[in-house]
Coordinates of C-alpha atoms in Angstrom, one line a residue:
X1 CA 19.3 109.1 351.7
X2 CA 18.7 106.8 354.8
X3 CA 20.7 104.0 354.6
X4 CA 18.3 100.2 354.0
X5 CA 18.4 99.7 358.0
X6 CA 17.1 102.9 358.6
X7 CA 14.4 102.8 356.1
X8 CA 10.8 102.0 357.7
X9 CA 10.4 99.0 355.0
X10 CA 7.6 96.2 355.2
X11 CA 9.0 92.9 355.9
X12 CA 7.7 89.4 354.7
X13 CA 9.4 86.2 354.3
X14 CA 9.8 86.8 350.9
X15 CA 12.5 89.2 352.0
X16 CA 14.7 86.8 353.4
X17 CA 15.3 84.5 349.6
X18 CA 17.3 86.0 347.2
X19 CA 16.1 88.3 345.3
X20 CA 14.8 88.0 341.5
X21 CA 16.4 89.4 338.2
X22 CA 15.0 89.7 335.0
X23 CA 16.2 86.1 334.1
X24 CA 14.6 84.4 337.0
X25 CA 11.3 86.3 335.9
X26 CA 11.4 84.7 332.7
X27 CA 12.0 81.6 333.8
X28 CA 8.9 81.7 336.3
X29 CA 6.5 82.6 332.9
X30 CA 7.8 80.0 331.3
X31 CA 6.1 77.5 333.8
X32 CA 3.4 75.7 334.1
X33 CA 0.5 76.3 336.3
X34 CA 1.3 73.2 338.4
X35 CA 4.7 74.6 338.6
X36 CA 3.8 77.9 339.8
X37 CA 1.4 76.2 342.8
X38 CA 5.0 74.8 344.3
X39 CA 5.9 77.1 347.2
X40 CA 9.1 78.7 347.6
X41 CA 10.9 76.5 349.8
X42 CA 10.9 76.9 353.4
X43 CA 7.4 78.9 352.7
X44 CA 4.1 77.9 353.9
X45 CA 0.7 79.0 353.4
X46 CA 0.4 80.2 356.7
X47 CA 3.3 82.4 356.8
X48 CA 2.4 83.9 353.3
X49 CA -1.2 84.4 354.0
X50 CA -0.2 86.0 357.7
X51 CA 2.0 88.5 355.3
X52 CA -1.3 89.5 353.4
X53 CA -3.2 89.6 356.2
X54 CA -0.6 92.6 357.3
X55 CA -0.4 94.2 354.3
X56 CA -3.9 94.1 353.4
X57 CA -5.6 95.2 356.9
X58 CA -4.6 99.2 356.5
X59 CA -6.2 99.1 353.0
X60 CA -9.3 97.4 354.4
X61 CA -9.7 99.1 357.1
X62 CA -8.9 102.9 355.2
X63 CA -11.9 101.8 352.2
X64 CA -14.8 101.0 355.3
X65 CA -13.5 104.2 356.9
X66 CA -13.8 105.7 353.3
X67 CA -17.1 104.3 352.5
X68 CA -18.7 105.4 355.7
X69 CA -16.8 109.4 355.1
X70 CA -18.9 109.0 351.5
X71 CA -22.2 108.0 353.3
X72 CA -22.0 111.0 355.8
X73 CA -20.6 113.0 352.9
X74 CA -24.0 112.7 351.0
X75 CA -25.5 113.1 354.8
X76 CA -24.6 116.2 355.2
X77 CA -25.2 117.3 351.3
X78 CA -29.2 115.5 352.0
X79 CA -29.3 117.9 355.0
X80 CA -29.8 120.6 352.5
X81 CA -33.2 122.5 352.5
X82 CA -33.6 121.0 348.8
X83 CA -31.9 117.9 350.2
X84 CA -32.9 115.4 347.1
X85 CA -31.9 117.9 344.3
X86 CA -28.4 118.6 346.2
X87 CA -28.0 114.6 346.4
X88 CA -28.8 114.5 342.3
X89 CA -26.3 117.3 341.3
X90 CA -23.5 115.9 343.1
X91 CA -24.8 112.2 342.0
X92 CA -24.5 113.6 338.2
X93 CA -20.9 114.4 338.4
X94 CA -20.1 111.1 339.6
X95 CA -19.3 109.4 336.9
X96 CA -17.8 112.0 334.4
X97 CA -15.5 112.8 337.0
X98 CA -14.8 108.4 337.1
X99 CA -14.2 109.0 333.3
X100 CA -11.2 111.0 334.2
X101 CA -10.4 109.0 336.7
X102 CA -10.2 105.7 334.9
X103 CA -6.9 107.1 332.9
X104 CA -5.3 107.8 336.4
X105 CA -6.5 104.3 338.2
X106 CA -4.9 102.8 335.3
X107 CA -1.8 104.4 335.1
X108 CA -1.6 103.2 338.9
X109 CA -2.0 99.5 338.3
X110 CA 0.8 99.4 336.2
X111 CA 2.9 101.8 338.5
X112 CA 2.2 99.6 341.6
X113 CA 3.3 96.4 339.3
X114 CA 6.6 97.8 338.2
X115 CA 7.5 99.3 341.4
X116 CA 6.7 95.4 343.0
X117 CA 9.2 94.6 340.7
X118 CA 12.1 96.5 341.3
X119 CA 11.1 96.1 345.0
X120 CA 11.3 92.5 344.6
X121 CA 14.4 92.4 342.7
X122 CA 16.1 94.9 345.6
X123 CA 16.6 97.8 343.0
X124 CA 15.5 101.1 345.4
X125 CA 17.1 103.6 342.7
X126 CA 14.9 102.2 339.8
X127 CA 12.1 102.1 342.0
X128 CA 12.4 105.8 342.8
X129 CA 12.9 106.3 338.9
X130 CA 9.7 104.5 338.1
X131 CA 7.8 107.0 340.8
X132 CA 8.9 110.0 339.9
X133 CA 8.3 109.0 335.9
X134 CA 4.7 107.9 337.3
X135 CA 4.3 111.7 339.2
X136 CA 5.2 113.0 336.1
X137 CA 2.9 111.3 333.8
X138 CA 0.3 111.1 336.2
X139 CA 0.7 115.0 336.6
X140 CA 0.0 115.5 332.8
X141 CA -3.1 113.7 332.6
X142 CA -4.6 115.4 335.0
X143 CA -4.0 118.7 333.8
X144 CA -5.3 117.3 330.7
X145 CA -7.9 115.9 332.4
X146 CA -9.0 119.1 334.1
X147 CA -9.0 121.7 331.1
X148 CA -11.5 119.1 329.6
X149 CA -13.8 118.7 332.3
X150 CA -13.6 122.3 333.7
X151 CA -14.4 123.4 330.1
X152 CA -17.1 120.5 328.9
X153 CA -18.6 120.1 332.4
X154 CA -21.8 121.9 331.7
X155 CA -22.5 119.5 328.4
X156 CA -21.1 116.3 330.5
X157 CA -23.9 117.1 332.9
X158 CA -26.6 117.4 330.5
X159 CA -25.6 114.1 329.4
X160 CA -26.2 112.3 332.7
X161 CA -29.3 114.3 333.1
X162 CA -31.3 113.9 330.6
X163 CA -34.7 115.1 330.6
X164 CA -35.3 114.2 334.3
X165 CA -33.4 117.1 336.1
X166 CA -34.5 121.0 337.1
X167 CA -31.7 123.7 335.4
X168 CA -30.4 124.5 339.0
X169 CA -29.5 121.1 339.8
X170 CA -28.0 120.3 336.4
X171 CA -26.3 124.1 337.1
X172 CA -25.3 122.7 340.2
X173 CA -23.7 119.8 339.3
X174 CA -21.7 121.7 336.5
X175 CA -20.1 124.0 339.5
X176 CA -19.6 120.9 341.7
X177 CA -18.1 119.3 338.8
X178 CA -15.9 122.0 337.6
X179 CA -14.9 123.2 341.2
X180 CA -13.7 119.2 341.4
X181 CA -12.2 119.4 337.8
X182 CA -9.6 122.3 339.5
X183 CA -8.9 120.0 342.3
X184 CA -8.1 116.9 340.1
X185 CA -4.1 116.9 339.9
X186 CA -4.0 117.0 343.7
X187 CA -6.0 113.6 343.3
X188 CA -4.2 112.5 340.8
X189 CA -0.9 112.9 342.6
X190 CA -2.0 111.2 345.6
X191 CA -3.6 108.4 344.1
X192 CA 0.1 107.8 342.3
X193 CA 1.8 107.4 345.6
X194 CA -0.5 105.8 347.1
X195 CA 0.0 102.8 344.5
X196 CA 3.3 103.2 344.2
X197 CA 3.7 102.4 348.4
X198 CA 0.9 99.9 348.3
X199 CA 3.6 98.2 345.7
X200 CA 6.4 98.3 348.0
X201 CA 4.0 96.7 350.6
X202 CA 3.3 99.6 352.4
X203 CA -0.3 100.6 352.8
X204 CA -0.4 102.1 356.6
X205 CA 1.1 105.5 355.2
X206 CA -1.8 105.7 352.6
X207 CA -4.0 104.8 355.3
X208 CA -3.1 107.5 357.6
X209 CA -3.1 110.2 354.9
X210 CA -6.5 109.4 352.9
X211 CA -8.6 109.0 356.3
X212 CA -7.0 112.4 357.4
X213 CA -8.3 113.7 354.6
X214 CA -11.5 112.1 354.9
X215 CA -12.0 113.8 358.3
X216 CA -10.8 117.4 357.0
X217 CA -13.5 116.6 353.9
X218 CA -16.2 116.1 356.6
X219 CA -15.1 119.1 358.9
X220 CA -15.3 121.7 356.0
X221 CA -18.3 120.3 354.8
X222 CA -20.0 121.3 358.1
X223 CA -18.0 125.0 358.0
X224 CA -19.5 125.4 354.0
X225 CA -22.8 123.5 353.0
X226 CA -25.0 125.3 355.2
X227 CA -22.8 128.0 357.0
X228 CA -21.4 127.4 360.6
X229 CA -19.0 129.2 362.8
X230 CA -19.3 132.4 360.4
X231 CA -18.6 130.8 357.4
X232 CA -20.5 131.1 353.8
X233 CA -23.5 128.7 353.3
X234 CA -22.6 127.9 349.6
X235 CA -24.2 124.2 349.4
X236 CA -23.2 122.0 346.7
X237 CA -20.3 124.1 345.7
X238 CA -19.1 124.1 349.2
X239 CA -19.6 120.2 349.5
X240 CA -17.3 120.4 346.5
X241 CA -14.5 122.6 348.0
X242 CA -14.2 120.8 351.3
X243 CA -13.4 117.7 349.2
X244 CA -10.7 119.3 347.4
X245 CA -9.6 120.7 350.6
X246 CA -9.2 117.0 351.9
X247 CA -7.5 115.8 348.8
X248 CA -4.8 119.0 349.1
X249 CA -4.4 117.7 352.8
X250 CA -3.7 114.5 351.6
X251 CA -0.9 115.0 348.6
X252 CA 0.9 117.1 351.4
X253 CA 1.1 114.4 353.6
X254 CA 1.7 111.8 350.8
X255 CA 4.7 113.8 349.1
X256 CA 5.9 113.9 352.9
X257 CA 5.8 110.5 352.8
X258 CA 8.1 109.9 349.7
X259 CA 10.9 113.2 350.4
X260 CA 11.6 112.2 354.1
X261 CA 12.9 109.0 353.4
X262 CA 11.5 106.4 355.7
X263 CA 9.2 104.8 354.1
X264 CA 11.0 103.1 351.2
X265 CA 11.2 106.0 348.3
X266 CA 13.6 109.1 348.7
X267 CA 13.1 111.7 345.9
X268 CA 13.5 115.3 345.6
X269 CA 10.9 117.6 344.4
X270 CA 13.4 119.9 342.7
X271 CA 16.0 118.3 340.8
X272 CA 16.7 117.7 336.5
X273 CA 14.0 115.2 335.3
X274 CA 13.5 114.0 332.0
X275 CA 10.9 111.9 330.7
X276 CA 12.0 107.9 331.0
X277 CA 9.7 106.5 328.1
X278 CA 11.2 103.1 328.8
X279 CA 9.8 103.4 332.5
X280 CA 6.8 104.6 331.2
X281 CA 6.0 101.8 328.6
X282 CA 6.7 99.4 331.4
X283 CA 4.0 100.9 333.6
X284 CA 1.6 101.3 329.9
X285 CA 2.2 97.7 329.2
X286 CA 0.6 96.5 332.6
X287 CA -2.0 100.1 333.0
X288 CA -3.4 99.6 329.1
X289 CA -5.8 96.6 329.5
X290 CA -6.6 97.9 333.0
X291 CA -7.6 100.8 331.3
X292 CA -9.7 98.9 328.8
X293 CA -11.5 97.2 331.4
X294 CA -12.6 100.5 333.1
X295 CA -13.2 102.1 330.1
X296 CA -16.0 99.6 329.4
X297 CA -17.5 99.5 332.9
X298 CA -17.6 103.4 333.0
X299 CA -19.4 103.1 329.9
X300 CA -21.8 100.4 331.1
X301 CA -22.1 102.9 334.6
X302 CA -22.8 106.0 332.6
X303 CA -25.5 104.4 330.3
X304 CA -27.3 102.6 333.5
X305 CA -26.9 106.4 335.7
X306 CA -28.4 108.0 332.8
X307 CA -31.6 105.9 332.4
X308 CA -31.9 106.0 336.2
X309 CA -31.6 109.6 335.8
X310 CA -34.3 109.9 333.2
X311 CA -37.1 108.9 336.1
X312 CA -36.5 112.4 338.2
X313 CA -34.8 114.0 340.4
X314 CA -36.3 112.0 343.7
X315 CA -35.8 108.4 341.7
X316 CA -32.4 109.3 341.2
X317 CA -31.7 110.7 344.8
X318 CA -32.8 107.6 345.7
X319 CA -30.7 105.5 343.8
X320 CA -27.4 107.0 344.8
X321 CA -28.5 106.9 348.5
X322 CA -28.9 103.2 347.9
X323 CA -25.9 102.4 345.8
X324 CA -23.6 104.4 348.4
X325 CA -24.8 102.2 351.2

């Protein structure tokens, strides 16, 4: 492992106080909320907010780049000779595949918190515990995830469709659905590391790796939607692969990330594990209420998608033209 010099860590003035222990964290919830307004000293807000400024910029910049990858994405799917019905099959598997999702994004939130922690308290080893124990459970749920989406995706779909929906879209969005279901733990994974480097201040890796993937997304989209350079024309389905394609792209580079050792973490992909349920009710306590909160706005999205749904194919199209702009 790279000795701390050598390790490409993000600095802030934070750094250069000592660092906090589990009794200092204590004391600072035990404060008031005048108290917790004083600044450390020597600190000012213009030094702290230049130090979010640098840390947030690569994660600004990464979800406009992201945004605009999602409205050529549907582009290119809209290009389609039955451009509105390809729109509303990959529109229905929106949010049944955010259902899954929601487990995932919370599982992050806590990971990112905990691994701020040990970051903050100067504890690398535990911080690399806390990731791999995240990898781990992260990896479980989306296997769990994907049996149960791969194997209720046609009923999922029916749901959001309603009565508004031709059978070949809805049969569409089952096999864009499913084909994403298979892809999911490569998601999963990435998503994971990406919080847990984003906790350790570092968002200009996940930067790099999710707008790569974004352009390997949009470059296999032109090869498989509607056939070019030889390659099958298989529509929806192949709007569906290319994404996974990007997402595979991406957890390569993002494991790269956390085995080569510059970038904060150092772990090993082969090496004994064993389950930490300590570490992982650390990263439940923060990820459960987090998960509560999604839970309810998934159901509020799924509930408005469906009576949007309900109006036809060309209403619905529509919609998720808007709602992506």
């Amino acid at each position: 492992m790279p000795p701390a010099s050598q390790r490409k860590m993000v600095r802030t003035y934070l750094d250069e106080i000592p660092h906090g222990n589990e009794e200092f964290h204590e004391q600072e919830i035990k404060k008031t909320r005048a108290e917790r307004k004083v600044l450390t000293d020597g600190a000012t807000d213009r030094i702290l907010y230049k130090d979010i400024i640098r840390i947030a910029w690569p994660s600004l910049l990464e979800l406009m780049l992201t945004s605009l990858v999602s409205m050529v994405d549907m582009m290119m799917v809209g290009s389609m000779a039955d451009g509105t019905a390809a729109i509303s099959s990959v529109s229905l598997a929106t949010q049944p595949r955010f259902i899954f999702m929601t487990m995932i994004m919370s599982l992050n939130t806590g990971a990112t918190a905990v691994v701020a922690r040990a970051r903050g308290r100067n504890e690398h080893d535990r911080a690399n515990d806390i990731l791999k124990q995240a990898l781990a459970f992260s990896f479980f749920l989306s296997i769990l995830s994907s049996i149960i989406g791969f194997t209720f995706a046609e009923p999922l779909i029916r749901l959001m469709a309603g009565s508004g929906m031709a059978e070949s879209t809805v049969a569409d969005g089952v096999s864009y659905l499913r084909i994403q279901m298979c892809g999911f733990f490569t998601l999963s994974l990435t998503l994971c590391i990406t919080a847990s480097l984003r906790g350790t201040g570092n968002s200009r890796v996940p930067m790099v790796y999710n707008m790569t993937s974004n352009l390997v997304n949009v470059f296999f989209n032109y090869l498989l939607i509607n056939g070019n350079f030889g390659f099958p024309a298989l529509g929806v389905a192949g709007a569906s692969i290319a994404t996974v394609i990007g997402q595979v792209v991406a957890m390569f580079m993002a494991f790269y990330s956390i085995t080569c050792g510059k970038y904060y973490f150092k772990i090993k992909i082969i090496e004994k594990f064993r389950l930490d349920f300590k570490i992982i009710g650390a990263i439940a306590k923060v990820g459960i209420p987090a998960l509560l909160e999604q839970c309810i706005m998934r159901v509020g999205m799924i509930i408005f998608s469906r009576q949007v749904s309900s109006l036809g194919e060309v209403d619905f199209a529509t919609h998720n033209v808007c709602t992506t702009i």
